[in-house]
Short mmCIF file of C-alpha atoms in Angstrom, two decimals:
data_model
loop_
_atom_site.label_atom_id
_atom_site.label_comp_id
_atom_site.label_asym_id
_atom_site.label_seq_id
_atom_site.Cartn_x
_atom_site.Cartn_y
_atom_site.Cartn_z
CA UNK S 1 0.07 -0.36 0.82
CA UNK S 2 1.37 3.33 -0.22
CA UNK S 3 0.98 5.90 1.77
CA UNK S 4 2.80 8.93 0.19
CA UNK S 5 -0.80 11.16 0.26
CA UNK S 6 -1.22 10.95 3.55
CA UNK S 7 2.37 12.22 4.37
CA UNK S 8 1.70 14.70 1.76
CA UNK S 9 -2.09 15.72 3.71
CA UNK S 10 -0.25 15.41 7.13
CA UNK S 11 3.00 18.00 5.56
CA UNK S 12 -0.66 20.74 3.49
CA UNK S 13 -1.38 20.30 7.68
CA UNK S 14 0.81 20.93 9.42
CA UNK S 15 1.87 23.97 7.34
CA UNK S 16 -1.63 25.31 7.47
CA UNK S 17 -1.13 25.68 10.91
CA UNK S 18 2.09 26.97 11.85
CA UNK S 19 0.39 29.49 9.08
CA UNK S 20 -2.26 30.30 11.65
CA UNK S 21 -0.57 30.01 14.97
CA UNK S 22 0.17 34.02 14.08
CA UNK S 23 -3.33 34.85 15.00
CA UNK S 24 -2.89 33.07 19.60
CA UNK S 25 -0.45 35.82 19.51
CA UNK S 26 -1.52 40.22 19.80
CA UNK S 27 -3.20 42.01 17.19
CA UNK S 28 -5.30 39.30 17.46
CA UNK S 29 -5.83 37.67 20.66
CA UNK S 30 -6.78 33.74 19.44
CA UNK S 31 -5.42 32.66 22.34
CA UNK S 32 -7.73 29.48 22.35
CA UNK S 33 -5.82 28.43 19.04
CA UNK S 34 -2.06 28.01 21.07
CA UNK S 35 -4.31 25.27 22.32
CA UNK S 36 -5.30 23.76 19.52
CA UNK S 37 -2.65 23.87 17.41
CA UNK S 38 0.10 23.06 19.51
CA UNK S 39 -2.51 19.70 20.56
CA UNK S 40 -3.42 19.45 17.40
CA UNK S 41 1.41 19.80 16.12
CA UNK S 42 1.72 17.12 19.50
CA UNK S 43 -0.48 14.69 18.06
CA UNK S 44 0.46 14.31 14.98
CA UNK S 45 3.85 13.78 16.22
CA UNK S 46 3.20 11.42 18.57
CA UNK S 47 1.20 8.91 15.75
CA UNK S 48 4.67 10.14 13.28
CA UNK S 49 6.84 6.96 11.97
CA UNK S 50 9.72 7.39 12.91
CA UNK S 51 12.06 10.65 15.18
CA UNK S 52 13.14 12.19 11.44
CA UNK S 53 9.01 12.85 10.55
CA UNK S 54 8.78 13.61 13.57
CA UNK S 55 11.71 16.57 12.77
CA UNK S 56 10.00 17.40 9.81
CA UNK S 57 6.32 18.76 10.96
CA UNK S 58 8.20 19.72 13.89
CA UNK S 59 9.94 22.37 10.43
CA UNK S 60 7.62 22.45 8.47
CA UNK S 61 4.54 24.28 11.63
CA UNK S 62 8.19 27.16 12.52
CA UNK S 63 8.62 27.32 8.62
CA UNK S 64 4.73 28.52 7.99
CA UNK S 65 4.32 30.17 11.67
CA UNK S 66 7.76 32.23 11.52
CA UNK S 67 7.11 33.31 7.69
CA UNK S 68 3.51 34.36 8.29
CA UNK S 69 4.10 35.88 11.93
CA UNK S 70 6.91 38.39 11.25
CA UNK S 71 6.35 38.57 7.21
CA UNK S 72 7.22 42.76 8.77
CA UNK S 73 10.33 42.17 7.80
CA UNK S 74 10.31 42.30 4.25
CA UNK S 75 8.02 45.65 4.81
CA UNK S 76 11.69 47.33 6.38
CA UNK S 77 13.84 45.34 3.04
CA UNK S 78 11.33 46.11 0.91
CA UNK S 79 10.69 50.13 1.36
CA UNK S 80 14.65 51.32 3.34
CA UNK S 81 17.24 48.30 2.22
CA UNK S 82 15.60 48.68 -2.05
CA UNK S 83 15.04 44.51 -2.10
CA UNK S 84 13.32 44.01 -4.85
CA UNK S 85 9.90 41.76 -2.91
CA UNK S 86 11.35 38.46 -4.29
CA UNK S 87 14.44 39.83 -2.61
CA UNK S 88 12.73 40.36 0.46
CA UNK S 89 10.24 37.95 0.73
CA UNK S 90 13.57 35.60 0.65
CA UNK S 91 15.24 37.23 3.31
CA UNK S 92 12.46 36.63 6.01
CA UNK S 93 11.63 32.65 4.69
CA UNK S 94 15.78 32.61 5.48
CA UNK S 95 15.30 33.15 8.84
CA UNK S 96 12.26 31.51 9.79
CA UNK S 97 14.04 28.82 8.82
CA UNK S 98 16.65 29.47 10.19
CA UNK S 99 13.88 29.82 13.65
CA UNK S 100 12.14 26.46 12.62
CA UNK S 101 15.00 24.06 13.23
CA UNK S 102 14.47 24.58 17.21
CA UNK S 103 10.68 22.82 17.37
CA UNK S 104 12.13 20.29 14.83
CA UNK S 105 14.76 19.87 17.13
CA UNK S 106 11.75 19.74 19.88
CA UNK S 107 9.77 17.55 17.87
CA UNK S 108 12.42 15.54 16.40
CA UNK S 109 13.80 14.69 20.01
CA UNK S 110 10.91 13.80 21.90
CA UNK S 111 9.83 11.33 19.21
CA UNK S 112 12.15 9.33 20.64
CA UNK S 113 11.63 8.49 23.98
CA UNK S 114 9.40 5.47 24.92
CA UNK S 115 5.08 6.36 24.16
CA UNK S 116 4.48 6.57 27.26
CA UNK S 117 6.50 9.72 27.97
CA UNK S 118 6.30 11.70 24.97
CA UNK S 119 2.93 13.17 26.34
CA UNK S 120 6.40 14.68 29.51
CA UNK S 121 7.95 16.19 26.78
CA UNK S 122 6.62 17.12 24.07
CA UNK S 123 5.40 20.50 25.92
CA UNK S 124 8.72 20.49 27.92
CA UNK S 125 10.84 20.20 24.80
CA UNK S 126 9.10 22.84 22.58
CA UNK S 127 9.28 24.93 25.49
CA UNK S 128 12.83 24.41 25.97
CA UNK S 129 13.71 25.00 22.13
CA UNK S 130 11.08 29.01 22.50
CA UNK S 131 13.79 29.16 25.43
CA UNK S 132 17.04 28.31 23.68
CA UNK S 133 16.14 30.86 20.62
CA UNK S 134 15.54 33.44 22.39
CA UNK S 135 19.88 32.96 23.89
CA UNK S 136 21.57 31.25 20.82
CA UNK S 137 24.19 34.47 18.93
CA UNK S 138 21.42 37.52 19.51
CA UNK S 139 18.24 35.52 20.36
CA UNK S 140 14.65 36.46 19.16
CA UNK S 141 11.77 35.42 21.19
CA UNK S 142 9.38 36.00 18.97
CA UNK S 143 5.92 33.76 18.38
CA UNK S 144 7.03 32.21 21.90
CA UNK S 145 3.75 30.06 22.95
CA UNK S 146 3.19 31.88 26.38
CA UNK S 147 2.71 35.83 24.60
CA UNK S 148 -0.40 34.35 23.47
CA UNK S 149 -2.02 34.23 27.73
CA UNK S 150 -0.94 38.05 28.10
CA UNK S 151 -4.55 38.23 29.22
CA UNK S 152 -5.68 34.91 30.07
CA UNK S 153 -4.84 32.95 33.18
CA UNK S 154 -2.12 31.32 32.45
CA UNK S 155 -0.01 34.39 32.66
CA UNK S 156 -0.72 34.08 36.78
CA UNK S 157 2.22 32.38 36.24
CA UNK S 158 3.76 34.86 34.69
CA UNK S 159 5.65 36.40 38.57
CA UNK S 160 6.87 33.37 39.10
CA UNK S 161 8.81 31.63 36.28
CA UNK S 162 8.37 34.80 33.82
CA UNK S 163 7.12 33.53 29.80
CA UNK S 164 8.39 30.86 29.48
CA UNK S 165 6.66 29.23 32.79
CA UNK S 166 3.45 30.74 30.95
CA UNK S 167 4.44 29.19 28.01
CA UNK S 168 5.95 25.76 29.38
CA UNK S 169 1.64 25.46 31.34
CA UNK S 170 -0.09 27.20 27.81
CA UNK S 171 2.09 23.48 26.15
CA UNK S 172 1.02 21.39 28.88
CA UNK S 173 -2.76 22.07 28.62
CA UNK S 174 -1.93 21.56 25.04
CA UNK S 175 -0.19 18.44 25.37
CA UNK S 176 -3.36 16.74 28.30
CA UNK S 177 -5.41 17.33 25.22
CA UNK S 178 -3.83 15.76 22.98
CA UNK S 179 -2.93 12.60 24.70
CA UNK S 180 -6.70 12.98 25.17
CA UNK S 181 -7.65 13.13 21.76
CA UNK S 182 -5.31 10.11 21.44
CA UNK S 183 -7.62 7.79 23.86
CA UNK S 184 -10.43 8.65 23.16
CA UNK S 185 -12.93 6.34 24.34
CA UNK S 186 -11.10 5.50 27.45
CA UNK S 187 -13.00 7.43 30.08
CA UNK S 188 -10.11 6.55 32.57
CA UNK S 189 -7.48 8.28 29.89
CA UNK S 190 -9.72 12.08 30.04
CA UNK S 191 -10.75 12.58 33.40
CA UNK S 192 -7.01 12.52 34.04
CA UNK S 193 -6.36 14.40 30.90
CA UNK S 194 -9.48 17.32 31.96
CA UNK S 195 -8.09 16.80 35.97
CA UNK S 196 -4.67 17.89 34.64
CA UNK S 197 -6.29 20.75 32.59
CA UNK S 198 -8.11 22.37 36.31
CA UNK S 199 -5.16 21.69 38.19
CA UNK S 200 -3.03 23.81 35.77
CA UNK S 201 -5.33 26.25 35.38
CA UNK S 202 -6.69 26.53 39.11
CA UNK S 203 -2.44 26.91 40.33
CA UNK S 204 -2.45 29.62 37.87
CA UNK S 205 -5.86 31.39 39.63
CA UNK S 206 -4.44 30.91 42.71
CA UNK S 207 -0.73 32.31 41.55
CA UNK S 208 -2.13 35.61 39.54
CA UNK S 209 -3.95 36.46 43.52
CA UNK S 210 -0.17 37.05 45.25
CA UNK S 211 1.72 40.08 45.57
CA UNK S 212 5.74 40.60 44.83
CA UNK S 213 5.76 43.86 44.69
CA UNK S 214 3.87 47.02 47.22
CA UNK S 215 2.94 51.20 45.79
CA UNK S 216 6.15 52.87 46.81
CA UNK S 217 6.73 56.97 47.09
CA UNK S 218 3.69 59.95 45.08
CA UNK S 219 2.24 58.01 41.76
CA UNK S 220 4.17 60.07 39.32
CA UNK S 221 2.78 62.69 36.85
CA UNK S 222 4.45 60.82 32.92
CA UNK S 223 4.03 61.80 29.19
CA UNK S 224 4.70 60.12 26.88
CA UNK S 225 5.62 61.74 22.85
CA UNK S 226 5.04 60.21 19.95
CA UNK S 227 5.61 61.96 16.79
CA UNK S 228 4.71 60.39 14.56
CA UNK S 229 7.66 61.37 12.25
CA UNK S 230 7.90 59.18 8.83
CA UNK S 231 11.66 57.31 8.66
CA UNK S 232 11.80 58.80 4.81
CA UNK S 233 11.83 62.17 6.62
CA UNK S 234 13.57 60.71 10.05
CA UNK S 235 16.79 60.54 8.70
CA UNK S 236 16.27 63.59 5.93
CA UNK S 237 18.87 65.88 6.47
CA UNK S 238 16.73 68.73 5.58
CA UNK S 239 14.04 68.05 7.55
CA UNK S 240 15.97 67.26 10.72
CA UNK S 241 15.08 71.60 12.59
CA UNK S 242 11.36 70.40 12.15
CA UNK S 243 11.95 67.58 13.36
CA UNK S 244 12.76 68.88 16.41
CA UNK S 245 10.45 71.62 16.20
CA UNK S 246 7.80 69.37 16.65
CA UNK S 247 8.90 67.36 20.13
CA UNK S 248 10.15 70.59 21.07
CA UNK S 249 6.64 71.85 20.72
CA UNK S 250 4.80 68.33 22.59
CA UNK S 251 7.31 69.60 25.23
CA UNK S 252 6.54 72.99 26.26
CA UNK S 253 2.61 72.03 26.27
CA UNK S 254 3.17 69.68 29.27
CA UNK S 255 0.47 70.13 31.42
CA UNK S 256 1.90 71.46 35.17
CA UNK S 257 3.03 68.52 37.36
CA UNK S 258 4.50 66.81 35.02
CA UNK S 259 7.07 64.64 36.07
CA UNK S 260 8.39 62.78 33.54
CA UNK S 261 8.57 63.57 29.22
CA UNK S 262 9.93 60.34 27.92
CA UNK S 263 10.40 60.76 23.67
CA UNK S 264 10.81 57.65 21.03
CA UNK S 265 14.19 55.83 20.50
CA UNK S 266 16.45 58.83 18.02
CA UNK S 267 13.48 61.08 18.27
CA UNK S 268 15.98 63.14 18.00
CA UNK S 269 18.05 62.00 14.71
CA UNK S 270 20.91 63.98 15.84
CA UNK S 271 23.98 63.89 17.37
CA UNK S 272 24.12 65.04 20.71
CA UNK S 273 27.04 66.80 19.78
CA UNK S 274 25.49 68.79 17.16
CA UNK S 275 22.69 70.76 18.91
CA UNK S 276 24.40 72.23 22.54
CA UNK S 277 22.61 75.44 22.40
CA UNK S 278 18.93 73.17 22.00
CA UNK S 279 20.27 70.88 24.90
CA UNK S 280 21.22 73.39 27.10
CA UNK S 281 17.56 75.80 27.04
CA UNK S 282 16.10 72.08 27.54
CA UNK S 283 17.53 71.72 30.94
CA UNK S 284 16.99 75.36 31.40
CA UNK S 285 12.94 74.31 30.77
CA UNK S 286 13.55 71.52 32.71
CA UNK S 287 15.14 73.24 35.83
CA UNK S 288 12.47 75.86 35.92
CA UNK S 289 9.42 73.54 35.22
CA UNK S 290 10.91 70.81 37.49
CA UNK S 291 10.38 67.50 34.52
CA UNK S 292 12.69 65.28 34.13
CA UNK S 293 13.09 64.50 29.93
CA UNK S 294 14.49 61.47 28.60
CA UNK S 295 14.82 61.31 24.54
CA UNK S 296 16.77 59.59 22.06
CA UNK S 297 18.86 60.18 20.55
CA UNK S 298 22.01 58.66 19.53
CA UNK S 299 25.03 59.58 21.27
CA UNK S 300 28.55 59.78 20.24
CA UNK S 301 30.98 59.40 22.41
CA UNK S 302 34.20 60.07 20.41
CA UNK S 303 37.24 57.48 19.68
CA UNK S 304 34.35 55.80 17.38
CA UNK S 305 31.57 55.15 19.39
CA UNK S 306 28.54 55.70 18.55
CA UNK S 307 25.51 54.59 20.76
CA UNK S 308 22.04 54.09 20.26
CA UNK S 309 20.32 55.76 23.44
CA UNK S 310 18.43 57.58 26.05
CA UNK S 311 19.25 61.11 27.31
CA UNK S 312 18.87 61.97 30.20
CA UNK S 313 17.92 65.71 31.27
CA UNK S 314 17.09 66.81 34.60
CA UNK S 315 17.49 70.24 35.18
CA UNK S 316 20.84 71.61 35.62
CA UNK S 317 22.95 68.10 36.58
CA UNK S 318 25.61 66.92 34.11
CA UNK S 319 23.01 64.74 31.33
CA UNK S 320 22.87 61.06 32.14
CA UNK S 321 22.38 58.23 29.43
CA UNK S 322 21.06 54.24 28.81
CA UNK S 323 22.83 52.99 26.31
CA UNK S 324 21.47 50.95 24.38
CA UNK S 325 23.16 46.73 25.08
CA UNK S 326 21.07 44.49 23.24
CA UNK S 327 21.18 45.39 19.47
CA UNK S 328 19.65 44.85 16.60
CA UNK S 329 22.00 42.60 14.73
CA UNK S 330 21.96 44.54 10.49
CA UNK S 331 20.68 46.95 11.47
CA UNK S 332 22.68 48.45 14.34
CA UNK S 333 25.82 46.59 14.61
CA UNK S 334 26.85 43.67 11.35
CA UNK S 335 28.63 40.21 12.82
CA UNK S 336 31.11 38.50 10.52
CA UNK S 337 31.77 42.84 9.97
CA UNK S 338 34.83 41.95 8.12
CA UNK S 339 32.81 39.65 6.04
CA UNK S 340 29.53 41.01 5.52
CA UNK S 341 29.78 44.41 6.44
CA UNK S 342 30.49 45.54 2.29
CA UNK S 343 27.25 43.57 1.89
CA UNK S 344 24.90 45.23 3.97
CA UNK S 345 26.63 48.78 3.44
CA UNK S 346 25.61 48.08 -0.48
CA UNK S 347 22.20 48.28 0.23
CA UNK S 348 21.66 50.13 4.12
CA UNK S 349 25.32 52.60 4.29
CA UNK S 350 25.75 53.78 7.15
CA UNK S 351 23.68 50.74 9.10
CA UNK S 352 26.30 49.07 11.23
CA UNK S 353 28.29 50.73 13.43
CA UNK S 354 26.40 50.95 16.75
CA UNK S 355 28.12 50.53 19.54
CA UNK S 356 26.64 48.29 22.49
CA UNK S 357 25.99 49.74 26.15
CA UNK S 358 27.53 48.98 28.97
CA UNK S 359 26.72 50.34 32.48
CA UNK S 360 23.71 50.91 35.15
CA UNK S 361 20.33 50.25 34.25
CA UNK S 362 18.68 52.70 35.65
CA UNK S 363 17.82 56.41 35.72
CA UNK S 364 16.33 58.43 38.25
CA UNK S 365 13.56 60.73 38.30
CA UNK S 366 12.50 62.16 41.10
CA UNK S 367 13.54 59.92 44.08
CA UNK S 368 12.94 56.83 41.91
CA UNK S 369 14.11 54.25 39.52
CA UNK S 370 13.55 54.21 36.45
CA UNK S 371 14.18 50.29 34.76
CA UNK S 372 15.28 51.65 30.66
CA UNK S 373 15.09 49.90 27.78
CA UNK S 374 14.96 50.84 24.16
CA UNK S 375 13.22 49.60 21.40
CA UNK S 376 13.79 45.69 20.13
CA UNK S 377 15.46 45.13 24.62
CA UNK S 378 11.60 45.80 25.26
CA UNK S 379 11.37 41.84 23.89
CA UNK S 380 14.12 40.13 25.70
CA UNK S 381 13.47 38.73 29.39
CA UNK S 382 16.75 39.41 30.48
CA UNK S 383 17.51 42.37 29.31
CA UNK S 384 14.07 44.01 31.16
CA UNK S 385 14.89 42.15 33.75
CA UNK S 386 18.01 43.82 34.68
CA UNK S 387 16.78 47.47 35.55
CA UNK S 388 15.27 45.21 37.75
CA UNK S 389 17.80 44.16 39.46
CA UNK S 390 19.46 47.09 39.76
CA UNK S 391 15.72 49.04 41.59
CA UNK S 392 13.60 49.69 39.69
CA UNK S 393 10.28 51.06 40.49
CA UNK S 394 9.16 51.43 37.08
CA UNK S 395 9.98 50.43 33.56
CA UNK S 396 10.68 52.89 30.62
CA UNK S 397 10.60 51.76 26.77
CA UNK S 398 11.33 54.04 23.52
CA UNK S 399 11.17 52.34 20.52
CA UNK S 400 10.42 53.42 16.97
CA UNK S 401 8.02 50.80 15.10
CA UNK S 402 8.12 53.28 11.84
CA UNK S 403 10.57 50.78 9.92
CA UNK S 404 6.85 47.88 9.49
CA UNK S 405 4.57 50.67 8.18
CA UNK S 406 1.03 49.12 8.85
CA UNK S 407 1.87 45.75 10.24
CA UNK S 408 1.40 43.43 13.68
CA UNK S 409 4.53 43.88 14.31
CA UNK S 410 3.65 47.66 17.09
CA UNK S 411 1.16 44.80 18.31
CA UNK S 412 2.93 41.73 18.55
CA UNK S 413 6.31 43.73 20.93
CA UNK S 414 3.38 45.19 23.12
CA UNK S 415 1.74 41.69 23.48
CA UNK S 416 5.61 41.37 25.17
CA UNK S 417 5.70 44.56 26.55
CA UNK S 418 3.00 43.65 28.01
CA UNK S 419 4.52 40.34 29.31
CA UNK S 420 7.57 42.08 30.84
CA UNK S 421 4.62 44.29 33.38
CA UNK S 422 3.70 40.79 34.42
CA UNK S 423 6.65 39.10 35.44
CA UNK S 424 7.97 42.42 37.08
CA UNK S 425 4.59 43.55 39.09
CA UNK S 426 5.48 47.12 37.54
CA UNK S 427 4.38 49.68 35.63
CA UNK S 428 5.49 49.73 31.94
CA UNK S 429 5.55 53.06 30.41
CA UNK S 430 6.42 53.44 26.08
CA UNK S 431 7.42 56.23 23.51
CA UNK S 432 7.47 55.33 20.00
CA UNK S 433 7.44 57.27 17.53
CA UNK S 434 4.81 55.95 15.06
CA UNK S 435 2.97 53.65 17.83
CA UNK S 436 2.17 51.88 20.18
CA UNK S 437 1.97 54.76 22.34
CA UNK S 438 0.76 52.81 26.03
CA UNK S 439 0.45 52.67 29.79
CA UNK S 440 0.44 49.24 31.24
CA UNK S 441 -0.56 48.34 34.92
CA UNK S 442 1.95 45.86 37.27
CA UNK S 443 -1.35 43.28 36.24
CA UNK S 444 -0.78 43.55 32.00
CA UNK S 445 -3.61 46.40 31.58
CA UNK S 446 -3.04 48.30 29.09
CA UNK S 447 -4.21 51.70 31.18
CA UNK S 448 -4.44 53.99 28.53
CA UNK S 449 -2.55 53.92 24.39
CA UNK S 450 -2.51 56.31 21.55
CA UNK S 451 -4.00 55.79 18.11
CA UNK S 452 -0.79 54.56 15.94
CA UNK S 453 0.18 56.51 13.18
CA UNK S 454 -1.16 59.74 15.17
CA UNK S 455 0.59 62.66 16.11
CA UNK S 456 0.35 64.09 20.14
CA UNK S 457 0.58 63.31 23.46
CA UNK S 458 -0.62 60.82 26.26
CA UNK S 459 -0.45 61.47 29.82
CA UNK S 460 -0.94 59.63 32.58
CA UNK S 461 -0.04 58.77 36.38
CA UNK S 462 1.50 55.68 37.26
CA UNK S 463 2.68 55.03 40.67
CA UNK S 464 6.04 53.55 41.14
CA UNK S 465 6.45 49.40 42.53
CA UNK S 466 8.84 48.39 44.71
CA UNK S 467 9.74 44.74 45.83
CA UNK S 468 10.60 41.93 43.54
CA UNK S 469 9.09 38.98 41.90
CA UNK S 470 9.46 35.63 42.59
CA UNK S 471 10.75 36.02 38.23
CA UNK S 472 12.65 38.89 39.16
CA UNK S 473 15.29 37.72 41.87
CA UNK S 474 15.53 34.60 39.84
CA UNK S 475 15.02 34.35 36.79
CA UNK S 476 13.83 31.97 33.81
CA UNK S 477 15.77 29.41 36.95
CA UNK S 478 12.20 28.16 38.15
CA UNK S 479 10.57 27.34 34.77
CA UNK S 480 14.49 25.10 33.64
CA UNK S 481 14.19 23.91 37.24
CA UNK S 482 10.72 22.65 37.22
CA UNK S 483 11.67 21.69 32.67
CA UNK S 484 13.87 19.44 34.10
CA UNK S 485 11.98 17.93 37.11
CA UNK S 486 9.23 17.08 33.70
CA UNK S 487 12.31 16.04 31.78
CA UNK S 488 12.66 13.71 34.61
CA UNK S 489 9.64 11.62 34.65
CA UNK S 490 9.53 11.84 31.34
CA UNK S 491 12.77 9.42 31.29
CA UNK S 492 12.45 7.98 33.89
CA UNK S 493 8.50 6.32 31.80
CA UNK S 494 10.37 5.60 28.33
CA UNK S 495 12.92 3.73 30.73
CA UNK S 496 9.96 1.71 32.41
CA UNK S 497 8.02 1.29 29.28
CA UNK S 498 11.29 0.15 27.78
CA UNK S 499 11.38 -2.69 30.36
CA UNK S 500 8.88 -3.97 30.03
CA UNK S 501 7.58 -2.63 33.97
CA UNK S 502 3.87 -2.01 32.91
CA UNK S 503 2.16 1.13 34.35
CA UNK S 504 3.32 2.65 37.07
CA UNK S 505 1.91 6.95 36.17
CA UNK S 506 -1.49 7.75 35.48
CA UNK S 507 -0.36 8.24 32.02
CA UNK S 508 0.04 5.14 31.49
CA UNK S 509 -3.20 3.74 31.87
CA UNK S 510 -3.95 1.28 28.39
CA UNK S 511 -1.12 2.30 27.16
CA UNK S 512 -0.18 3.52 24.49
CA UNK S 513 0.52 1.36 22.01
CA UNK S 514 -3.84 0.74 22.70
CA UNK S 515 -4.64 2.97 20.36
CA UNK S 516 -2.71 3.42 16.66
CA UNK S 517 0.80 5.25 18.09
CA UNK S 518 2.14 3.48 17.56
CA UNK S 519 0.58 1.43 14.41
CA UNK S 520 1.91 4.69 12.31
CA UNK S 521 5.51 3.25 13.38
CA UNK S 522 3.87 -0.61 12.18
CA UNK S 523 2.84 0.83 9.00
CA UNK S 524 5.15 3.47 8.16
CA UNK S 525 3.34 7.01 7.82
CA UNK S 526 2.58 9.43 9.37
CA UNK S 527 -1.08 10.08 9.76
CA UNK S 528 -4.14 8.98 8.09
CA UNK S 529 -5.56 9.52 4.61
CA UNK S 530 -7.77 12.79 4.34
CA UNK S 531 -10.61 10.97 3.44
CA UNK S 532 -10.46 8.92 6.93
CA UNK S 533 -8.34 11.23 9.20
CA UNK S 534 -11.77 13.29 10.16
CA UNK S 535 -13.46 10.07 10.80
CA UNK S 536 -9.98 8.64 13.33
CA UNK S 537 -10.52 12.19 15.08
CA UNK S 538 -13.19 11.91 16.10
CA UNK S 539 -14.08 7.53 16.28
CA UNK S 540 -12.06 5.55 17.23
CA UNK S 541 -11.19 3.17 14.71
CA UNK S 542 -12.32 -0.45 14.81
CA UNK S 543 -9.77 -2.38 12.36
CA UNK S 544 -7.23 -1.90 9.95
#
């Protein structure tokens, strides 16, 4: 019998699932899809005929997910690197292929273990692969499953275990659902799966009631500026004066009592050494109004050192700086510059020349400490956590997402920022060039936001919060410890299953071999042919 059509059908289904994966994230917010899509992927991997085929399913899923989820990179490459759409799409496909290696590795490794252990290990390997993807080289944390739950019950795990812990819980629910589906005629399995899912949600609900931070000092009156300056104008030397005037007008229009004014990333698209008079005038205004200014501006530190930085003006005090530490590859720095520099500068002259910042990740504001990040850094929990470890009582981010046009990029980064607030239980204020400029409460609720692609300012009051969550104190170590524990359980179950030890833990009820999981290994196909797929999913197959 030829089973090639079944394999083609499974490949098509996994590609479709991957293409739908971004719908679970902002701006679509269909978080339930994370459970359904990931559960179905786990189900197919469990039925796959070999680790190699399981890895192939993981790769196809990841490739489709990242092609559809970070398509907006092609906008930048086309509009500003002057690539034609085909070449820009090829570059996105190359990035997607790299990112797809991680789910491929996760699914291939999980398939190597005995069937009874896979349901434990699939979630562990999946989320750990995301953890590696965010750390290897510069890291790329987009579309990690934990972010889908920022508005759901499972976000209760965030201050304890971070977004990877939230992801582990989400993948665990998906795995339990897939396990129940694979043994759909066994009442005991359904009972245990439902009990496990309810337990995961119950613990999350309890975890969400715990508060590790508390108000400190008086509320802070803040003003966030959104200049809405097109990229085509921002770096045009003939438009510099108009851009500076635009922001100065927003600054001096600040309501009385404003204590902190935050401008977007590179809001002043000119080195500080070129506008000493303007800076002095802003210092005088700051001293008169008792308002602190945080201005996104590239810093010329001399000796060939240039920083993407935030300059703090606090009256006539010496200028303070936060220099971006985690730079964007091929935008702010070029990996292997001697090899790749000529190619990058051919498309984008002058890019890749920033120096990674060092030093403190906090700036003082009226007796409080602001945990600083610039653009890309807000997507990395480890970068935001640096400021909290240093004592930050609130978070500040300045960004410019005009590069990505009218795409989902801004909404995705706002969702990541919400997770940072949840993890740290600190308010987060974000000033962006074209949006989404917003104020996020420690509970993850967006208190206020400006419409995208609008010019204006957002005035708000935030309450600084002292104290540290378990995540702030320990980072990802609790998540890693929990993952190790689950891995050991799965590993021992695999050894017992292969050694014929029989059942001993709840998931052994009925034996995975009883319901088609290993039929695929015997017959050598990944999924039933399309004409019987839905029937097999909904009812137990009586005969092979």
